[in-house]
Amino acid sequence: MQVWAVANQKGGVGKTTTAITLAGLLAEVGYRVLLVDLDPHGSMTSYFRYDPDELEHSVYDLFEQTRVDAERVHQLVLSTSHDSIQLIPAATALATLERKAVAQEGMGLQVAKALRHLQADYDYVLLDSPPVLGVLMVNALAACQHLVVPVQTEFLALKGLERMVRTIQMINRARKHKLPFTIVPTFYDRRTQASVNSLRELHKHYPEHLSNAVVPVDTKFRNASLKGVVPSSLDAGSRGVHAYARLLRSLLEQR
Ligand SMILES: Nc1ncnc2c1ncn2[C@@H]1O[C@H](COP(=O)(O)OP(=O)(O)OP(=O)(O)O)[C@@H](O)[C@H]1O
Ligand SMILES: [Mg+2]
């Protein structure tokens, strides 16, 4: 089982879309995929038509006690619109976690511990992280073997990324192996100077981490979310899906 996290401390850069689109493409080639929504806003949970205010069980359950047992973990898994993709949903209650986690030691590995119970059930797990450096993002970074960092190609894109790179360096001090990461430019529009310039800056500053896939602005992503299906089920030929397919190929090659 491979675990990938999608994170960036900046909001609205395409994290949730990246996780869901990659999940769809992995499922299409026959892999069993688990999505985990670690964002208190629950965008991924809502995408698949579950209400993060109403769910009886969610990823929050993992933080109620330090011990994580197998039965509890299996209870969290929900089905989605795609047969090969399942979801551990978020709950709004996750927002209260930061305060509690400070008081409780050792909450940084709750997700990693839970995933150990699911080793045999999935080929790939994708963790969607909130745009905040806190206990949830720390859990995602501690549980994954690879990190995908979507970066919106706009003015000041690099500023947010610098913060994320510092976070990765901090996490690396606590990890046995350095966390490999791939930067994915998103919302690219070659007609705008801001997109062209920021992509050039990314090439200059992070050549070894930059993905060769550049995700364009594509309204198909929003259409897919309105229908609650993965983008590749709605339109496998769209430019956006093509870009993510390219990203996926390079991620699979890096393994
Ligand atoms: N390449 C794209 N082209 C056009 N729209 C996109 C693209 N990627 C994402 N979107 C849309 O932009 C919005 C924000 O994307 P998304 O929710 O994936 O970002 P996020 O980084 O997860 O945001 P947050 O920080 O709030 O969790 C969504 O409505 C999504 O459908
Ligand atoms: Mg999101």
Coordinates of C-alpha atoms and ligand atoms in Angstrom, one line a residue:
M1 CA 0.0 0.0 0.0
Q2 CA 1.3 3.4 -1.0
V3 CA 0.3 6.6 0.8
W4 CA 0.4 10.0 -0.8
A5 CA -0.5 13.2 0.8
V6 CA -1.6 16.4 -1.0
A7 CA -0.8 19.5 1.0
N8 CA 0.0 23.2 0.8
Q9 CA -0.5 25.8 3.5
K10 CA -2.2 28.0 0.9
G11 CA -5.9 27.7 0.4
G12 CA -7.7 27.1 -2.9
V13 CA -4.8 25.9 -4.9
G14 CA -6.4 22.7 -6.1
K15 CA -5.4 20.2 -3.3
T16 CA -8.8 18.5 -3.0
T17 CA -9.2 18.4 -6.8
T18 CA -5.7 16.9 -7.2
A19 CA -6.4 14.1 -4.6
I20 CA -9.8 13.2 -6.2
T21 CA -8.6 13.3 -9.8
L22 CA -5.5 11.2 -9.0
A23 CA -7.8 8.7 -7.2
G24 CA -10.1 8.5 -10.2
L25 CA -7.1 7.8 -12.5
L26 CA -5.6 5.2 -10.2
A27 CA -9.0 3.5 -9.9
E28 CA -9.3 3.4 -13.7
V29 CA -6.2 1.3 -14.0
G30 CA -7.5 -1.2 -11.5
Y31 CA -6.1 0.0 -8.2
R32 CA -8.1 0.0 -5.0
V33 CA -8.0 3.5 -3.7
L34 CA -8.8 5.1 -0.3
L35 CA -9.3 8.9 0.0
V36 CA -9.0 10.4 3.5
D37 CA -10.4 13.9 4.1
L38 CA -8.4 15.6 6.8
D39 CA -9.9 19.1 6.3
P40 CA -12.4 20.3 8.9
H41 CA -14.2 22.0 6.0
G42 CA -14.9 18.6 4.5
S43 CA -14.8 19.6 0.8
M44 CA -13.8 16.1 -0.2
T45 CA -16.6 14.6 1.9
S46 CA -19.2 17.0 0.4
Y47 CA -17.9 16.3 -3.1
F48 CA -19.1 12.7 -2.6
R49 CA -22.4 13.9 -1.2
Y50 CA -21.8 13.3 2.5
D51 CA -22.5 16.0 5.0
P52 CA -19.6 16.6 7.4
D53 CA -22.1 18.0 10.0
E54 CA -24.2 14.9 10.1
L55 CA -21.9 11.9 9.9
E56 CA -21.9 9.5 12.8
H57 CA -18.3 8.4 12.2
S58 CA -15.4 10.3 10.7
V59 CA -11.7 10.7 10.8
Y60 CA -12.3 12.6 14.0
D61 CA -12.9 9.3 15.8
L62 CA -9.2 8.5 15.4
F63 CA -8.3 11.4 17.7
E64 CA -10.6 10.5 20.5
Q65 CA -8.1 8.2 22.1
T66 CA -4.4 7.5 21.4
R67 CA -5.1 3.7 20.8
V68 CA -6.4 3.0 17.3
D69 CA -8.1 -0.3 16.8
A70 CA -8.9 -2.1 13.6
E71 CA -12.6 -2.4 14.1
R72 CA -12.9 1.3 14.7
V73 CA -10.9 2.1 11.5
H74 CA -13.0 -0.2 9.3
Q75 CA -16.1 1.5 10.6
L76 CA -15.0 4.8 9.1
V77 CA -14.9 3.8 5.5
L78 CA -17.7 4.9 3.2
S79 CA -18.4 4.1 -0.5
T80 CA -18.3 6.7 -3.2
S81 CA -19.7 7.2 -6.7
H82 CA -16.8 5.0 -8.0
D83 CA -16.7 1.3 -7.1
S84 CA -12.9 1.2 -6.6
I85 CA -12.7 4.4 -4.5
Q86 CA -13.6 4.5 -0.8
L87 CA -13.6 7.5 1.6
I88 CA -12.8 8.2 5.2
P89 CA -14.8 11.4 5.7
A90 CA -14.1 14.5 7.7
A91 CA -16.4 16.0 10.3
T92 CA -16.8 19.7 11.2
A93 CA -15.7 18.6 14.8
L94 CA -12.2 18.3 13.4
A95 CA -11.9 22.1 13.8
T96 CA -11.8 21.6 17.6
L97 CA -8.9 19.3 17.4
E98 CA -6.0 21.8 17.4
R99 CA -6.8 22.8 21.0
K100 CA -7.2 19.2 22.2
A101 CA -4.1 17.9 20.4
V102 CA -1.9 20.4 22.3
A103 CA -3.0 18.8 25.5
Q104 CA -2.5 15.2 24.3
E105 CA 0.9 13.9 23.4
G106 CA 1.5 11.7 20.5
M107 CA -1.5 12.7 18.3
G108 CA 0.8 13.1 15.3
L109 CA 0.7 9.5 14.3
Q110 CA -3.1 8.7 14.5
V111 CA -3.6 8.5 10.8
A112 CA -0.4 6.5 10.2
K113 CA -1.6 4.0 12.9
A114 CA -5.1 3.8 11.4
L115 CA -3.7 3.1 7.9
R116 CA -1.7 0.1 9.2
H117 CA -5.0 -1.6 9.7
L118 CA -5.9 -1.1 6.1
Q119 CA -2.7 -2.3 4.5
A120 CA -4.4 -5.3 2.9
D121 CA -7.4 -3.4 1.6
Y122 CA -5.9 -0.7 -0.6
D123 CA -3.2 -0.2 -3.2
Y124 CA -3.2 3.6 -2.8
V125 CA -4.3 6.0 -0.1
L126 CA -4.5 9.7 -0.8
L127 CA -4.7 12.1 2.1
D128 CA -6.3 15.5 1.6
S129 CA -4.9 18.1 3.9
P130 CA -6.3 21.4 5.2
P131 CA -4.4 24.6 4.2
V132 CA -3.2 25.1 7.8
L133 CA -0.1 23.8 9.5
G134 CA -1.5 22.0 12.5
V135 CA -2.1 18.5 13.9
L136 CA -4.0 17.3 10.8
M137 CA -1.4 18.4 8.3
V138 CA 1.3 16.9 10.5
N139 CA -0.6 13.6 10.6
A140 CA -0.8 13.6 6.8
L141 CA 2.9 14.4 6.4
A142 CA 3.9 11.7 8.9
A143 CA 1.7 9.0 7.3
C144 CA 2.8 9.4 3.7
Q145 CA 5.6 8.2 1.5
H146 CA 5.2 10.9 -1.0
L147 CA 3.9 14.5 -0.9
V148 CA 2.2 16.3 -3.8
V149 CA 2.2 20.1 -3.4
P150 CA -0.2 21.9 -5.8
V151 CA 0.8 25.5 -6.4
Q152 CA -1.4 28.0 -8.1
T153 CA 0.5 29.7 -10.9
E154 CA -0.2 33.3 -9.9
F155 CA 1.4 36.3 -8.5
L156 CA 3.1 35.5 -5.2
A157 CA 2.8 31.7 -5.8
L158 CA 6.3 31.2 -4.6
K159 CA 5.7 32.9 -1.2
G160 CA 3.2 30.3 -0.1
L161 CA 5.4 27.5 -1.4
E162 CA 8.4 28.7 0.6
R163 CA 6.4 28.3 3.8
M164 CA 5.4 24.8 2.7
V165 CA 9.0 23.9 1.9
R166 CA 10.0 25.0 5.4
T167 CA 7.3 22.8 6.9
I168 CA 8.7 19.9 4.9
Q169 CA 12.2 20.6 6.2
M170 CA 10.8 20.6 9.8
I171 CA 9.0 17.3 9.3
N172 CA 12.1 15.8 7.8
R173 CA 13.9 16.3 11.1
A174 CA 11.4 14.0 12.7
R175 CA 11.4 11.4 9.9
K176 CA 13.8 8.5 9.3
H177 CA 13.8 9.2 5.6
K178 CA 13.4 12.5 3.8
L179 CA 10.0 13.0 2.5
P180 CA 10.1 13.2 -1.3
F181 CA 7.8 15.8 -2.8
T182 CA 6.5 16.9 -6.2
I183 CA 5.3 20.4 -6.9
V184 CA 2.4 20.6 -9.4
P185 CA 1.6 23.9 -11.0
T186 CA -2.2 24.4 -11.1
F187 CA -4.7 26.9 -12.6
Y188 CA -2.2 27.6 -15.5
D189 CA -3.4 30.0 -18.1
R190 CA -0.7 30.6 -20.7
R191 CA -2.4 33.8 -21.8
T192 CA -1.6 35.5 -18.5
Q193 CA 1.7 36.9 -17.6
A194 CA 1.2 35.9 -14.0
S195 CA 0.9 32.2 -14.9
V196 CA 3.9 32.3 -17.3
N197 CA 6.1 34.2 -14.9
S198 CA 5.3 32.0 -11.9
L199 CA 6.0 28.8 -13.8
R200 CA 9.3 30.2 -14.8
E201 CA 10.1 31.0 -11.2
L202 CA 9.2 27.5 -10.1
H203 CA 11.5 26.1 -12.8
K204 CA 14.3 28.3 -11.5
H205 CA 13.9 27.6 -7.8
Y206 CA 12.7 24.0 -7.6
P207 CA 13.9 22.3 -10.8
E208 CA 14.4 18.9 -9.1
H209 CA 10.9 18.9 -7.4
L210 CA 8.8 20.4 -10.2
S211 CA 6.4 18.1 -12.1
N212 CA 6.5 18.1 -15.9
A213 CA 2.7 18.1 -15.7
V214 CA 1.1 21.6 -15.6
V215 CA -2.6 21.6 -14.7
P216 CA -4.5 24.2 -16.8
V217 CA -7.6 26.1 -15.8
D218 CA -10.4 23.8 -16.8
T219 CA -14.1 24.2 -16.0
K220 CA -14.6 20.4 -16.2
F221 CA -13.3 20.1 -12.6
R222 CA -16.2 22.2 -11.3
N223 CA -18.7 20.3 -13.5
A224 CA -17.4 17.0 -12.1
S225 CA -17.8 18.2 -8.6
L226 CA -21.3 19.3 -9.2
K227 CA -22.1 15.8 -10.3
G228 CA -20.1 14.1 -7.5
V229 CA -18.1 12.0 -9.8
V230 CA -14.3 11.9 -10.4
P231 CA -13.2 14.1 -13.3
S232 CA -12.0 11.2 -15.5
S233 CA -15.5 9.6 -15.3
L234 CA -17.1 12.8 -16.6
D235 CA -14.6 13.6 -19.3
A236 CA -11.5 11.5 -19.7
G237 CA -10.3 13.6 -22.7
S238 CA -10.3 17.0 -21.0
R239 CA -7.1 18.9 -20.8
G240 CA -7.2 19.0 -17.0
V241 CA -7.5 15.2 -16.7
H242 CA -4.7 14.8 -19.3
A243 CA -2.4 16.9 -17.1
Y244 CA -3.2 14.8 -14.0
A245 CA -2.6 11.6 -16.0
R246 CA 0.8 12.9 -16.9
L247 CA 1.5 13.7 -13.2
L248 CA 0.3 10.3 -12.2
R249 CA 2.7 8.6 -14.7
S250 CA 5.6 10.5 -13.2
L251 CA 4.6 9.7 -9.6
L252 CA 4.3 6.0 -10.5
E253 CA 7.8 6.1 -12.1
Q254 CA 9.3 7.6 -9.0
R255 CA 8.3 4.7 -6.8
Ligands
LIG1 N1 -7.4 23.4 -12.7 C1 -8.5 23.9 -12.3 N2 -9.2 24.7 -13.2 C2 -10.4 25.2 -12.8 N3 -11.0 25.1 -11.6 C3 -10.3 24.3 -10.7 C4 -9.0 23.7 -11.0 N4 -8.6 23.0 -9.9 C5 -9.6 23.2 -8.9 N5 -10.6 24.0 -9.4 C6 -11.8 24.5 -8.7 O1 -11.3 25.5 -7.8 C7 -11.9 25.3 -6.5 C8 -10.8 25.1 -5.4 O2 -10.2 23.9 -5.7 P1 -9.9 22.8 -4.5 O3 -11.1 22.7 -3.6 O4 -9.4 21.6 -5.1 O5 -8.7 23.6 -3.8 P2 -8.1 23.3 -2.3 O6 -6.6 23.7 -2.4 O7 -8.4 22.0 -1.9 O8 -8.9 24.4 -1.4 P3 -8.9 24.5 0.2 O9 -7.6 25.1 0.6 O10 -10.1 25.4 0.5 O11 -9.0 23.1 0.7 C9 -12.9 24.2 -6.6 O12 -14.2 24.8 -6.9 C10 -12.4 23.4 -7.8 O13 -13.5 22.8 -8.6
MG2 MG -9.4 21.3 -0.1

